[in-house]
PDB file of C-alpha atoms in Angstrom:
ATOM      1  CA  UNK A   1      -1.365  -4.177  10.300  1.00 79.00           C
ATOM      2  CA  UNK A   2      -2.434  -7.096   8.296  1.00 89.00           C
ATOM      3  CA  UNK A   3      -0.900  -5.671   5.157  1.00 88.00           C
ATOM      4  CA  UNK A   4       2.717  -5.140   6.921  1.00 91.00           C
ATOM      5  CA  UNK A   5       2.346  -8.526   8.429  1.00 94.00           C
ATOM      6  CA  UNK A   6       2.317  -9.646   4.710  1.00 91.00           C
ATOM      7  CA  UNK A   7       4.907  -7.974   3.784  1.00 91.00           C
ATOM      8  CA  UNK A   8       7.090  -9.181   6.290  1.00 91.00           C
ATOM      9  CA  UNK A   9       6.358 -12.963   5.456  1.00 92.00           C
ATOM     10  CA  UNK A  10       6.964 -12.528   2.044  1.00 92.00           C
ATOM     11  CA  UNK A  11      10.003 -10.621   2.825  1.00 91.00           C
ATOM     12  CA  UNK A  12       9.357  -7.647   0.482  1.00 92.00           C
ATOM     13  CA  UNK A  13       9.707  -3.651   1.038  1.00 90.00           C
ATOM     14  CA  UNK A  14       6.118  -2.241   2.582  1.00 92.00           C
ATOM     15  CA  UNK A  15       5.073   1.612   1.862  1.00 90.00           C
ATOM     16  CA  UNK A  16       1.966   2.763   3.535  1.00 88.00           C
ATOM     17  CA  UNK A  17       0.707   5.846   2.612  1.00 85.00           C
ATOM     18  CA  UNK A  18      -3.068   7.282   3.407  1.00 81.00           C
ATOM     19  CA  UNK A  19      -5.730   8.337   0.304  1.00 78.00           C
ATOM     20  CA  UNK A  20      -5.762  11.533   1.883  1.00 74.00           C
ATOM     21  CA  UNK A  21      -2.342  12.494   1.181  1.00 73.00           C
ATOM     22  CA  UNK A  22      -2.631  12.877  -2.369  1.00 71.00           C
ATOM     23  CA  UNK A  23      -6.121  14.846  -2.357  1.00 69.00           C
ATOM     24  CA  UNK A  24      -4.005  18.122  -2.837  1.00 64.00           C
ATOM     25  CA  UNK A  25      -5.568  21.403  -3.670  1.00 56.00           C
ATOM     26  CA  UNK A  26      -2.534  22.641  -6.017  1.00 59.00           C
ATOM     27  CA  UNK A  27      -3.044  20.467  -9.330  1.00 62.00           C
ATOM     28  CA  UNK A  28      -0.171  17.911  -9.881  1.00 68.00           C
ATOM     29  CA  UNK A  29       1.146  17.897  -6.348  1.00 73.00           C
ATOM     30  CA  UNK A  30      -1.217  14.852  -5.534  1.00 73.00           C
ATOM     31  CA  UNK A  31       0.304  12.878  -8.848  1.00 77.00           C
ATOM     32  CA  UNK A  32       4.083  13.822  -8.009  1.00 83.00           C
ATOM     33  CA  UNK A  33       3.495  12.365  -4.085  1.00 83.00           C
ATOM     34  CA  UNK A  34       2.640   9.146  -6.160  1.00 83.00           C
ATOM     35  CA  UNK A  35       5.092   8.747  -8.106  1.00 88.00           C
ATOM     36  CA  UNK A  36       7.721   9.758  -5.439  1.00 89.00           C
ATOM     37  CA  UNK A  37       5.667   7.158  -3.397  1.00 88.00           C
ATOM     38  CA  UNK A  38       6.628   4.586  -6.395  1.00 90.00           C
ATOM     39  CA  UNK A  39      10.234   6.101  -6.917  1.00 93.00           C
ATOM     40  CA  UNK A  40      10.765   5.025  -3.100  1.00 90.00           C
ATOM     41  CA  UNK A  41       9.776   1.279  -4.025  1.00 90.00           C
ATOM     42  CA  UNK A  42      12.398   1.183  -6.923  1.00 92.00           C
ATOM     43  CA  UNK A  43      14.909   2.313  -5.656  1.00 91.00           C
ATOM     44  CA  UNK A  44      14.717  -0.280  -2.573  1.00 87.00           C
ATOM     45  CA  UNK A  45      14.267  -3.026  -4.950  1.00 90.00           C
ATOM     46  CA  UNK A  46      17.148  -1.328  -7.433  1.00 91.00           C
ATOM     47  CA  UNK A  47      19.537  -1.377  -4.236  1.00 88.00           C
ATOM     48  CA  UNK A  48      19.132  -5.203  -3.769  1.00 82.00           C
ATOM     49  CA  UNK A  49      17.433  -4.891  -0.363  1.00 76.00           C
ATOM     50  CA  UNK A  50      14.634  -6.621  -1.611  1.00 81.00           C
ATOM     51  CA  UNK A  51      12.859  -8.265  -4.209  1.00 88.00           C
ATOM     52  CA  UNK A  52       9.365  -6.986  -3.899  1.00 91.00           C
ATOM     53  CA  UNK A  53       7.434  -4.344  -2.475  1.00 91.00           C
ATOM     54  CA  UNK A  54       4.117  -4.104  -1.457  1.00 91.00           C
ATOM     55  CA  UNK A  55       2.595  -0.225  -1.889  1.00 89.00           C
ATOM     56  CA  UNK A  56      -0.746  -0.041   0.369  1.00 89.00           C
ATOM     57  CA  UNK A  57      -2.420   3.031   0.264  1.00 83.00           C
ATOM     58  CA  UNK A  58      -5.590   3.422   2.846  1.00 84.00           C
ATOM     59  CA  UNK A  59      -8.573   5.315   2.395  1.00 78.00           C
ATOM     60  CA  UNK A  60      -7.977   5.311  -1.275  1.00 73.00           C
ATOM     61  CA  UNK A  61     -11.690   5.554  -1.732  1.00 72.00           C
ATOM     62  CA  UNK A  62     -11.115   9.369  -0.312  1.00 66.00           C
ATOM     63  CA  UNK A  63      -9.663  10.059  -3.599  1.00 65.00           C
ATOM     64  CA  UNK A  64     -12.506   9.034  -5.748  1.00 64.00           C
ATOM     65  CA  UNK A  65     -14.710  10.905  -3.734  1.00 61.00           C
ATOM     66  CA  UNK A  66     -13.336  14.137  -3.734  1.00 53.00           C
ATOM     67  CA  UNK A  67     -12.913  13.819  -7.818  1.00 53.00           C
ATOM     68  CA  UNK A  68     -16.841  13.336  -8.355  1.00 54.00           C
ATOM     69  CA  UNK A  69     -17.722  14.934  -5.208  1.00 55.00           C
ATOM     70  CA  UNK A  70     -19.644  12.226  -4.127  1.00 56.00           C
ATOM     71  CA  UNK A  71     -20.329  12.300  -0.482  1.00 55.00           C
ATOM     72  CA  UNK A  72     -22.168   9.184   0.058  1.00 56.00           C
ATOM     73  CA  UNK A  73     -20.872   6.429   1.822  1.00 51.00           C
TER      74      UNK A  73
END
């Protein structure tokens, strides 16, 4: 919430996406929902509807996780 309230005073484009949408079992699917993730930024900011974006991704700490299979908190 505080991240789109941010976003909204600075007037730029917000993407939220979750860590745990790009922890993918088929290698390469994970990598091609981020850059579809940053495709969706340029393409607002190549439009002219704004001048910035601001890409927050929660939970990204899932994704480190699952790579060394670390479990601790």
């Amino acid at each position: 919430a505080i991240a789109r309230a941010i976003a909204g005073e600075a007037h730029a484009y917000f993407i939220a996406a979750s860590g745990t949408e790009f922890i993918e079992q088929m290698v390469g699917l994970g990598a091609a929902r981020i850059r579809k993730l940053f495709n969706e930024a340029r393409n607002a900011l190549a439009h002219g509807t704004h001048q910035k974006a601001i890409i927050f991704i929660d939970e990204i700490d899932a994704i480190g996780f699952k790579r060394t299979g670390n479990v601790e908190g």
